[in-house]
Every structure is written in C-alpha cells, then in structure tokens.
mmCIF file of C-alpha atoms in Angstrom:
data_model
loop_
_atom_site.group_PDB
_atom_site.id
_atom_site.type_symbol
_atom_site.label_atom_id
_atom_site.label_comp_id
_atom_site.label_asym_id
_atom_site.label_seq_id
_atom_site.Cartn_x
_atom_site.Cartn_y
_atom_site.Cartn_z
ATOM 1 C CA MET A 1 0.150 0.107 0.097
ATOM 2 C CA ASP A 2 1.457 3.529 -0.960
ATOM 3 C CA VAL A 3 0.717 6.159 1.473
ATOM 4 C CA ILE A 4 1.999 9.631 2.791
ATOM 5 C CA LEU A 5 3.175 9.966 6.465
ATOM 6 C CA ALA A 6 2.224 13.291 7.185
ATOM 7 C CA LEU A 7 3.665 15.266 9.952
ATOM 8 C CA ASP A 8 3.109 18.544 11.941
ATOM 9 C CA GLY A 9 5.655 19.254 14.487
ATOM 10 C CA GLY A 10 5.147 22.384 16.788
ATOM 11 C CA ALA A 11 6.643 23.601 19.836
ATOM 12 C CA THR A 12 4.156 22.060 22.073
ATOM 13 C CA ARG A 13 3.180 18.902 20.163
ATOM 14 C CA THR A 14 3.993 16.909 17.090
ATOM 15 C CA ARG A 15 1.326 14.984 14.988
ATOM 16 C CA CYS A 16 1.807 12.536 12.713
ATOM 17 C CA VAL A 17 -0.959 10.745 10.184
ATOM 18 C CA ALA A 18 -0.557 7.805 7.978
ATOM 19 C CA ILE A 19 -3.078 9.067 4.974
ATOM 20 C CA ASP A 20 -3.362 6.705 1.829
ATOM 21 C CA LEU A 21 -3.397 8.394 -1.713
ATOM 22 C CA SER A 22 -6.973 8.435 -2.112
ATOM 23 C CA GLY A 23 -7.202 10.759 1.350
ATOM 24 C CA ARG A 24 -7.887 8.086 3.414
ATOM 25 C CA PRO A 25 -6.572 8.248 7.110
ATOM 26 C CA LEU A 26 -5.223 5.192 8.131
ATOM 27 C CA ALA A 27 -3.554 5.977 11.697
ATOM 28 C CA GLU A 28 -2.195 8.679 13.696
ATOM 29 C CA ALA A 29 0.248 9.260 16.686
ATOM 30 C CA GLU A 30 1.039 12.206 18.840
ATOM 31 C CA ASP A 31 3.911 13.009 20.819
ATOM 32 C CA GLY A 32 5.772 16.064 22.151
ATOM 33 C CA PRO A 33 7.493 18.791 20.860
ATOM 34 C CA SER A 34 10.117 18.643 17.878
ATOM 35 C CA ASN A 35 11.650 21.770 17.388
ATOM 36 C CA HIS A 36 15.303 21.255 16.562
ATOM 37 C CA LEU A 37 16.116 24.872 17.377
ATOM 38 C CA GLN A 38 14.661 24.301 21.105
ATOM 39 C CA GLU A 39 15.157 20.613 21.784
ATOM 40 C CA SER A 40 18.496 18.635 21.788
ATOM 41 C CA GLU A 41 19.292 16.661 18.588
ATOM 42 C CA LYS A 42 18.954 13.106 20.125
ATOM 43 C CA THR A 43 15.673 13.956 21.716
ATOM 44 C CA VAL A 44 13.961 15.002 18.408
ATOM 45 C CA HIS A 45 15.711 12.043 17.086
ATOM 46 C CA ASP A 46 14.272 9.631 19.453
ATOM 47 C CA ARG A 47 10.545 11.401 19.583
ATOM 48 C CA LEU A 48 10.424 11.392 15.696
ATOM 49 C CA ALA A 49 11.590 7.846 15.420
ATOM 50 C CA ASP A 50 9.185 6.529 18.058
ATOM 51 C CA LEU A 51 6.252 8.762 16.510
ATOM 52 C CA THR A 52 6.941 7.364 12.974
ATOM 53 C CA GLU A 53 7.046 4.106 14.156
ATOM 54 C CA ARG A 54 4.177 3.884 16.015
ATOM 55 C CA THR A 55 1.970 5.371 13.551
ATOM 56 C CA LEU A 56 3.344 2.862 10.928
ATOM 57 C CA ALA A 57 2.618 0.053 13.481
ATOM 58 C CA LEU A 58 -0.993 1.354 14.206
ATOM 59 C CA ALA A 59 -1.697 0.966 10.412
ATOM 60 C CA ASN A 60 -0.053 -2.159 10.070
ATOM 61 C CA LEU A 61 2.433 -0.624 7.890
ATOM 62 C CA ARG A 62 5.983 -0.583 6.964
ATOM 63 C CA GLU A 63 8.725 1.963 5.758
ATOM 64 C CA ASN A 64 8.655 0.987 2.274
ATOM 65 C CA ASP A 65 4.923 1.549 2.397
ATOM 66 C CA VAL A 66 5.571 4.860 2.353
ATOM 67 C CA ARG A 67 5.598 6.752 -0.754
ATOM 68 C CA CYS A 68 6.498 9.766 0.889
ATOM 69 C CA LEU A 69 7.358 11.684 4.230
ATOM 70 C CA SER A 70 5.894 15.075 4.498
ATOM 71 C CA ALA A 71 6.512 17.403 7.268
ATOM 72 C CA GLY A 72 5.821 21.117 8.675
ATOM 73 C CA LEU A 73 8.047 21.783 11.568
ATOM 74 C CA ALA A 74 8.618 24.621 13.652
ATOM 75 C CA GLY A 75 12.317 25.531 13.513
ATOM 76 C CA VAL A 76 11.819 25.411 9.625
ATOM 77 C CA ASP A 77 11.200 28.606 7.988
ATOM 78 C CA TYR A 78 8.729 29.729 5.281
ATOM 79 C CA ASP A 79 11.345 29.409 2.566
ATOM 80 C CA GLY A 80 12.811 26.451 3.799
ATOM 81 C CA TYR A 81 15.579 27.968 5.550
ATOM 82 C CA GLY A 82 16.524 24.881 8.376
ATOM 83 C CA ALA A 83 14.841 22.550 6.405
ATOM 84 C CA GLU A 84 18.480 20.465 5.776
ATOM 85 C CA PRO A 85 19.143 19.121 9.039
ATOM 86 C CA MET A 86 15.705 17.973 9.382
ATOM 87 C CA THR A 87 15.611 16.479 5.740
ATOM 88 C CA ALA A 88 18.928 14.241 7.139
ATOM 89 C CA LEU A 89 17.280 13.393 10.048
ATOM 90 C CA PHE A 90 14.591 11.683 8.221
ATOM 91 C CA HIS A 91 16.819 9.958 5.747
ATOM 92 C CA ARG A 92 18.941 8.613 8.693
ATOM 93 C CA LEU A 93 15.258 7.543 9.775
ATOM 94 C CA GLY A 94 14.712 5.091 6.735
ATOM 95 C CA PHE A 95 12.846 7.639 4.801
ATOM 96 C CA LYS A 96 14.316 8.217 1.209
ATOM 97 C CA SER A 97 11.527 10.385 0.035
ATOM 98 C CA CYS A 98 10.577 13.203 2.158
ATOM 99 C CA LEU A 99 9.599 17.009 2.128
ATOM 100 C CA VAL A 100 10.297 19.061 4.904
ATOM 101 C CA PHE A 101 8.349 22.364 5.206
ATOM 102 C CA GLY A 102 8.113 25.008 8.026
ATOM 103 C CA ASP A 103 4.818 24.646 10.156
ATOM 104 C CA LEU A 104 3.511 28.127 8.828
ATOM 105 C CA VAL A 105 3.760 26.598 5.132
ATOM 106 C CA ILE A 106 1.374 23.191 6.048
ATOM 107 C CA ALA A 107 -0.847 25.641 7.881
ATOM 108 C CA HIS A 108 -1.426 27.961 5.167
ATOM 109 C CA ALA A 109 -1.790 24.795 3.064
ATOM 110 C CA ALA A 110 -4.632 23.502 4.958
ATOM 111 C CA ALA A 111 -6.396 26.648 5.924
ATOM 112 C CA LEU A 112 -7.073 27.631 2.422
ATOM 113 C CA ALA A 113 -6.506 24.375 0.431
ATOM 114 C CA MET A 114 -3.266 25.807 -1.007
ATOM 115 C CA GLU A 115 -5.086 28.737 -2.564
ATOM 116 C CA PRO A 116 -3.937 32.310 -2.191
ATOM 117 C CA GLY A 117 -4.783 34.263 0.678
ATOM 118 C CA ILE A 118 -3.248 34.955 4.588
ATOM 119 C CA VAL A 119 -2.947 32.713 7.391
ATOM 120 C CA ILE A 120 -2.598 34.140 10.831
ATOM 121 C CA LEU A 121 -0.958 31.204 13.091
ATOM 122 C CA ALA A 122 -1.820 31.895 16.501
ATOM 123 C CA GLY A 123 -0.343 28.596 18.790
ATOM 124 C CA THR A 124 1.930 28.376 21.365
ATOM 125 C CA GLY A 125 3.820 31.154 18.928
ATOM 126 C CA SER A 126 2.673 33.381 16.255
ATOM 127 C CA ALA A 127 3.512 34.467 12.889
ATOM 128 C CA VAL A 128 1.454 35.538 9.847
ATOM 129 C CA LEU A 129 1.866 34.249 5.920
ATOM 130 C CA GLY A 130 0.676 35.462 2.893
ATOM 131 C CA ILE A 131 0.523 34.036 -0.930
ATOM 132 C CA ASP A 132 -0.649 35.566 -3.619
ATOM 133 C CA ALA A 133 -1.739 33.973 -7.073
ATOM 134 C CA SER A 134 1.831 34.183 -8.632
ATOM 135 C CA GLY A 135 3.305 31.846 -5.314
ATOM 136 C CA ARG A 136 5.191 34.997 -3.948
ATOM 137 C CA ARG A 137 5.226 34.875 -0.458
ATOM 138 C CA VAL A 138 5.447 36.963 2.730
ATOM 139 C CA LYS A 139 5.959 36.338 6.240
ATOM 140 C CA ALA A 140 5.142 38.930 9.361
ATOM 141 C CA GLY A 141 6.367 37.888 12.903
ATOM 142 C CA GLY A 142 7.411 34.597 13.669
ATOM 143 C CA TRP A 143 10.532 36.307 15.557
ATOM 144 C CA GLY A 144 10.118 34.059 19.015
ATOM 145 C CA PRO A 145 9.529 34.439 22.714
ATOM 146 C CA VAL A 146 12.128 37.047 23.198
ATOM 147 C CA TYR A 147 11.076 39.954 20.652
ATOM 148 C CA GLY A 148 8.096 38.119 18.950
ATOM 149 C CA ASP A 149 4.832 35.941 19.480
ATOM 150 C CA GLU A 150 2.351 38.821 19.347
ATOM 151 C CA GLY A 151 -0.816 37.462 19.643
ATOM 152 C CA SER A 152 0.399 33.767 20.614
ATOM 153 C CA ALA A 153 -0.592 31.863 23.714
ATOM 154 C CA ARG A 154 3.091 32.646 25.040
ATOM 155 C CA GLY A 155 2.283 36.479 24.540
ATOM 156 C CA ILE A 156 -1.523 36.525 25.935
ATOM 157 C CA SER A 157 0.219 34.673 28.753
ATOM 158 C CA GLN A 158 2.954 37.112 29.547
ATOM 159 C CA GLN A 159 1.000 39.874 29.394
ATOM 160 C CA ALA A 160 -1.370 38.271 31.658
ATOM 161 C CA LEU A 161 1.373 37.611 34.202
ATOM 162 C CA THR A 162 2.265 41.462 33.696
ATOM 163 C CA ALA A 163 -1.300 42.697 34.666
ATOM 164 C CA ALA A 164 -1.442 40.079 37.540
ATOM 165 C CA ALA A 165 1.810 41.131 38.996
ATOM 166 C CA ARG A 166 0.824 45.101 38.863
ATOM 167 C CA ALA A 167 -2.566 44.052 40.207
ATOM 168 C CA TYR A 168 -0.509 42.521 42.976
ATOM 169 C CA ASP A 169 1.781 45.415 43.587
ATOM 170 C CA GLY A 170 -1.291 48.035 43.387
ATOM 171 C CA ARG A 171 0.387 49.370 40.104
ATOM 172 C CA GLY A 172 -2.490 48.290 37.933
ATOM 173 C CA PRO A 173 -6.227 47.852 37.848
ATOM 174 C CA SER A 174 -7.757 44.940 40.155
ATOM 175 C CA THR A 175 -8.511 42.100 38.028
ATOM 176 C CA ALA A 176 -9.417 37.967 38.770
ATOM 177 C CA LEU A 177 -6.286 37.243 36.472
ATOM 178 C CA LEU A 178 -4.361 37.740 39.707
ATOM 179 C CA GLU A 179 -6.539 34.900 41.896
ATOM 180 C CA ALA A 180 -6.878 32.725 38.602
ATOM 181 C CA ILE A 181 -2.910 32.411 37.722
ATOM 182 C CA THR A 182 -1.986 31.937 41.441
ATOM 183 C CA ALA A 183 -4.382 28.856 41.387
ATOM 184 C CA ALA A 184 -3.068 27.507 38.024
ATOM 185 C CA LEU A 185 0.370 27.721 39.352
ATOM 186 C CA ARG A 186 -0.444 25.635 42.575
ATOM 187 C CA ILE A 187 1.015 28.270 44.620
ATOM 188 C CA ALA A 188 -0.230 30.028 47.630
ATOM 189 C CA ASP A 189 1.015 33.513 47.151
ATOM 190 C CA PHE A 190 1.364 35.233 43.382
ATOM 191 C CA ARG A 191 4.929 36.172 44.729
ATOM 192 C CA ASP A 192 5.830 32.456 44.555
ATOM 193 C CA SER A 193 5.432 32.712 40.793
ATOM 194 C CA ILE A 194 8.930 33.817 40.577
ATOM 195 C CA SER A 195 10.310 30.264 41.724
ATOM 196 C CA VAL A 196 7.887 28.756 39.467
ATOM 197 C CA ILE A 197 8.350 30.673 36.425
ATOM 198 C CA TYR A 198 12.210 31.439 36.593
ATOM 199 C CA GLY A 199 13.173 28.269 38.388
ATOM 200 C CA ALA A 200 15.566 25.256 37.482
ATOM 201 C CA GLN A 201 12.391 23.695 35.713
ATOM 202 C CA PRO A 202 10.951 26.533 34.387
ATOM 203 C CA ARG A 203 7.068 26.659 33.379
ATOM 204 C CA ASP A 204 5.878 27.007 30.006
ATOM 205 C CA ILE A 205 3.846 30.165 30.602
ATOM 206 C CA ALA A 206 1.777 29.087 27.316
ATOM 207 C CA SER A 207 0.054 26.722 29.051
ATOM 208 C CA LEU A 208 -1.452 29.452 31.115
ATOM 209 C CA CYS A 209 -3.584 30.844 28.134
ATOM 210 C CA PRO A 210 -6.479 28.460 28.603
ATOM 211 C CA VAL A 211 -7.042 29.882 32.409
ATOM 212 C CA ILE A 212 -6.542 33.708 31.060
ATOM 213 C CA TYR A 213 -9.558 32.623 28.279
ATOM 214 C CA ARG A 214 -11.526 31.283 30.897
ATOM 215 C CA THR A 215 -11.355 34.545 33.222
ATOM 216 C CA ALA A 216 -11.808 36.664 30.021
ATOM 217 C CA VAL A 217 -15.231 34.999 29.459
ATOM 218 C CA ALA A 218 -16.191 35.239 32.884
ATOM 219 C CA GLY A 219 -16.221 38.749 32.186
ATOM 220 C CA ASP A 220 -12.811 40.405 33.474
ATOM 221 C CA SER A 221 -12.273 43.310 31.822
ATOM 222 C CA VAL A 222 -8.168 43.239 32.129
ATOM 223 C CA ALA A 223 -8.247 39.606 30.713
ATOM 224 C CA ARG A 224 -10.963 40.548 27.880
ATOM 225 C CA SER A 225 -8.432 43.472 26.734
ATOM 226 C CA LEU A 226 -5.420 40.907 26.300
ATOM 227 C CA PHE A 227 -7.514 39.063 23.496
ATOM 228 C CA ASP A 228 -8.627 42.669 22.099
ATOM 229 C CA THR A 229 -4.867 43.379 22.026
ATOM 230 C CA ALA A 230 -3.801 39.841 20.968
ATOM 231 C CA ALA A 231 -6.311 40.538 17.704
ATOM 232 C CA GLY A 232 -5.235 43.550 16.966
ATOM 233 C CA MET A 233 -1.560 42.283 16.699
ATOM 234 C CA LEU A 234 -2.310 39.767 14.693
ATOM 235 C CA VAL A 235 -4.211 41.611 12.277
ATOM 236 C CA GLU A 236 -1.467 43.995 12.369
ATOM 237 C CA GLY A 237 0.888 41.134 11.064
ATOM 238 C CA ALA A 238 -1.765 39.966 8.212
ATOM 239 C CA MET A 239 -2.135 44.206 7.146
ATOM 240 C CA ALA A 240 1.516 43.951 6.414
ATOM 241 C CA ALA A 241 1.545 40.849 4.338
ATOM 242 C CA ALA A 242 -1.113 41.912 2.426
ATOM 243 C CA ARG A 243 0.319 45.580 1.748
ATOM 244 C CA GLN A 244 3.566 43.829 0.937
ATOM 245 C CA LEU A 245 1.728 41.578 -1.806
ATOM 246 C CA GLY A 246 -0.454 44.058 -3.003
ATOM 247 C CA LEU A 247 -3.553 42.454 -1.549
ATOM 248 C CA ASP A 248 -4.596 45.359 0.862
ATOM 249 C CA ARG A 249 -7.074 46.822 -1.989
ATOM 250 C CA SER A 250 -8.810 43.674 -3.413
ATOM 251 C CA PRO A 251 -10.421 40.913 -2.291
ATOM 252 C CA VAL A 252 -8.257 38.406 -0.307
ATOM 253 C CA ARG A 253 -9.203 35.385 1.872
ATOM 254 C CA VAL A 254 -7.849 35.726 5.278
ATOM 255 C CA SER A 255 -8.098 32.489 7.791
ATOM 256 C CA TYR A 256 -6.167 31.231 10.926
ATOM 257 C CA GLN A 257 -4.544 28.127 12.528
ATOM 258 C CA GLY A 258 -3.118 27.419 16.102
ATOM 259 C CA GLY A 259 -4.632 26.185 19.538
ATOM 260 C CA VAL A 260 -5.390 29.964 20.419
ATOM 261 C CA ALA A 261 -7.230 30.693 17.473
ATOM 262 C CA GLU A 262 -9.132 27.539 17.442
ATOM 263 C CA HIS A 263 -9.891 27.369 21.221
ATOM 264 C CA CYS A 264 -10.553 31.309 21.869
ATOM 265 C CA PRO A 265 -13.646 32.476 19.700
ATOM 266 C CA LEU A 266 -13.102 35.587 21.680
ATOM 267 C CA LEU A 267 -9.864 36.125 19.646
ATOM 268 C CA VAL A 268 -11.469 35.185 16.309
ATOM 269 C CA GLU A 269 -14.655 37.593 16.849
ATOM 270 C CA ARG A 270 -12.159 40.652 17.593
ATOM 271 C CA MET A 271 -9.977 39.531 14.845
ATOM 272 C CA THR A 272 -13.028 39.676 12.125
ATOM 273 C CA GLU A 273 -14.035 43.285 13.780
ATOM 274 C CA LYS A 274 -10.433 44.763 13.088
ATOM 275 C CA LEU A 275 -10.243 43.276 9.597
ATOM 276 C CA GLN A 276 -13.727 44.725 8.665
ATOM 277 C CA THR A 277 -12.165 48.395 9.707
ATOM 278 C CA GLN A 278 -8.510 47.955 8.595
ATOM 279 C CA LEU A 279 -9.269 45.499 5.453
ATOM 280 C CA PRO A 280 -12.394 45.829 4.406
ATOM 281 C CA LEU A 281 -12.230 43.565 1.161
ATOM 282 C CA ALA A 282 -10.917 40.544 3.333
ATOM 283 C CA ARG A 283 -12.835 37.705 4.165
ATOM 284 C CA LEU A 284 -12.115 36.069 7.494
ATOM 285 C CA GLN A 285 -13.090 32.260 7.073
ATOM 286 C CA PRO A 286 -12.522 29.218 9.676
ATOM 287 C CA PRO A 287 -9.581 26.788 8.169
ATOM 288 C CA LEU A 288 -10.698 24.090 5.922
ATOM 289 C CA TRP A 289 -8.155 21.431 7.785
ATOM 290 C CA PRO A 290 -5.713 20.934 10.566
ATOM 291 C CA PRO A 291 -2.052 21.943 9.680
ATOM 292 C CA VAL A 292 -1.284 18.240 9.021
ATOM 293 C CA MET A 293 -3.594 17.879 6.515
ATOM 294 C CA GLY A 294 -1.328 20.985 4.459
ATOM 295 C CA ALA A 295 1.471 18.302 4.744
ATOM 296 C CA TYR A 296 -0.450 15.911 3.168
ATOM 297 C CA LEU A 297 -1.531 18.014 0.592
ATOM 298 C CA LEU A 298 1.917 19.566 -0.226
ATOM 299 C CA ALA A 299 2.785 15.922 -0.784
ATOM 300 C CA CYS A 300 0.446 15.026 -3.427
ATOM 301 C CA ARG A 301 1.092 18.322 -5.297
ATOM 302 C CA SER A 302 4.891 16.985 -5.305
ATOM 303 C CA LEU A 303 4.014 13.312 -6.102
ATOM 304 C CA ASN A 304 1.292 14.878 -8.983
ATOM 305 C CA CYS A 305 -1.406 12.745 -7.030
ATOM 306 C CA GLN A 306 -4.516 14.225 -8.111
ATOM 307 C CA ALA A 307 -6.583 11.627 -6.348
ATOM 308 C CA GLY A 308 -5.331 12.490 -3.216
ATOM 309 C CA LEU A 309 -5.997 16.286 -3.822
ATOM 310 C CA ASN A 310 -9.838 15.410 -5.322
ATOM 311 C CA GLU A 311 -10.643 13.339 -2.316
ATOM 312 C CA CYS A 312 -9.221 15.208 0.354
ATOM 313 C CA SER A 313 -12.093 17.440 1.003
ATOM 314 C CA LYS A 314 -13.946 13.914 2.038
ATOM 315 C CA THR A 315 -11.676 13.297 4.885
ATOM 316 C CA THR A 316 -13.451 14.018 7.800
ATOM 317 C CA SER A 317 -12.167 12.120 10.320
ATOM 318 C CA ILE A 318 -8.838 14.286 11.068
ATOM 319 C CA SER A 319 -10.116 17.543 13.065
#
C-alpha cells in the first residue's frame, strides 16, 4: 500500500498521520515538541523515530509502504531555511523520499486548500504567511518568545502575568487574573510565581492561556483586553503581508490556525471586527483542515497525485 506520512511538528506537540493516496486516514499518533532549535538533537531524533514507528505500526504498515514523508516543522522557516538538518534526520530514519516545510507553510496549505490568501498562525507562538496568485510569499512576525510571538499563547500569557503582577503591587487595575493564575500555578501567594516561572525547571507560560481565556469569558475586563490587544497585533501582521503582496486593496481570503485561534472564539471575533475596519475587502474564514493535512496536500502536489487532492475534502475524520 502506498501512503503519505504527514507530520505537523510544533513547539508543543508533534502529530503524525498515515494517509493513503485517496485521502483516507489510516492511523495517527502524537508526541511532544520536535523543534530542533529548542530541543536536543537526540530528543528530536528519538521522538520522531518513535512517532513514525508507532503510526506505521497502528496502520499495520512498514517503511517501504511510505511513498513520501511530508513534514511541517517549527524551526524551519517559510522559505525552507533550516530544513536541511531535518531532511537528513528523516533520511537516517529510513525515509528516502521526504519533504520538509515550515509549520507555517503547512498551516497555510491546510487552511486555504493551497489557494492564495493570508493565514494567521496563533498557537504557542505566532506568525502570518501571505501567498499571492503568483506564489510569492511574505511572512510577518515569527520572531520567537524574546521579541515576537505577539497574539500567541505565550504572548497573551506574558501580558497576563504582567497584569497580575501590577495588580499584586497596586500599580495596575484589580483583575481576577491574579487569583486565577495563582491557582493555576498551584502556589499560595503570587510572589511565589517567581520560583515557578524562573526556577530550575521553568514553567511553560503558554500553558496558562486557557485559564486566561476562561477569566476573560467570565467577564474580567483586564483579561478581555488582552485578547483585544492580541487580535490587533495579529491583524497588524495580516495587514503587513497584504500590503507587501499588493492585496490590501483587493478581495483576499484570510484564515487562521493554531490552538489560540481554534479554542478562543473571542480572539476570532475581535480579529473579524478589526479586519472589517482595516482590510474591508478581506474575508475571514475558518480553516478548511488542520495543519497536518497541509503536509499531506503538499505531498500530493509534489507526487502529482490528483486523486488525493480531489478526495481530501471528504477526509472528515482528521480534526
């Protein structure tokens, strides 16, 4: 059996799905992050080896059944920069035919079915990718946690921690975030957050985003303002991509991907409002498929497999 092994490797999790050439998913498995810029070479090697082996075993397949391994990975940029070491890794794992893209590229391909437009990625980190009808690409954002990631789970959480600290000190407005974050960190007093956030095993602050969102939905004005700010920053990136591609004065499709966009309707609501004002000819639409399907679609195109491209719209079991 000929299959495509599609991978979506992010900063939080890595997902692998075996899909046949008619678009039918056969098996999938999941593991932790696989960003080779943040994890050790051994960790990434072992994780991807185990993940691909488990996926094939679940589908009762062998490596020689894989027509192509197609991966979209954090740590690889939209233009392929950083793909070489990961391609070499997959070759060492026994996959002779492999394609390696940036995670932003497969997110775009899945959200808009490889059609032109702009995709906002708001997950653990954030970035925007625009592609015009000629295939020209422009990226905005994607600068990482130190001087980027605006509107991401990490960025929202950082701002929420700042708001909680200001409330604790009396420097800022009172907010339910102070109590919510203290409880989420399992500490008795917010000042103990220093040892949790900066300790020997520092907390991944992006994991606080669901707590912050629940606080916003419950009506806390400070928490709600964080999602309004996040939406503005993400739309700012979409505007920048549109201007550079000359799409700011013509109809353009805009979509989104990532856990924050997927699980925080308030963020999407605010993005819609801001796009209507700042890019009135844009049409914001939900993503057609999750990013891992983008890896599959790009492999089908590379293999000239029209059946997979035609039938993937019927693949409803991958969500």
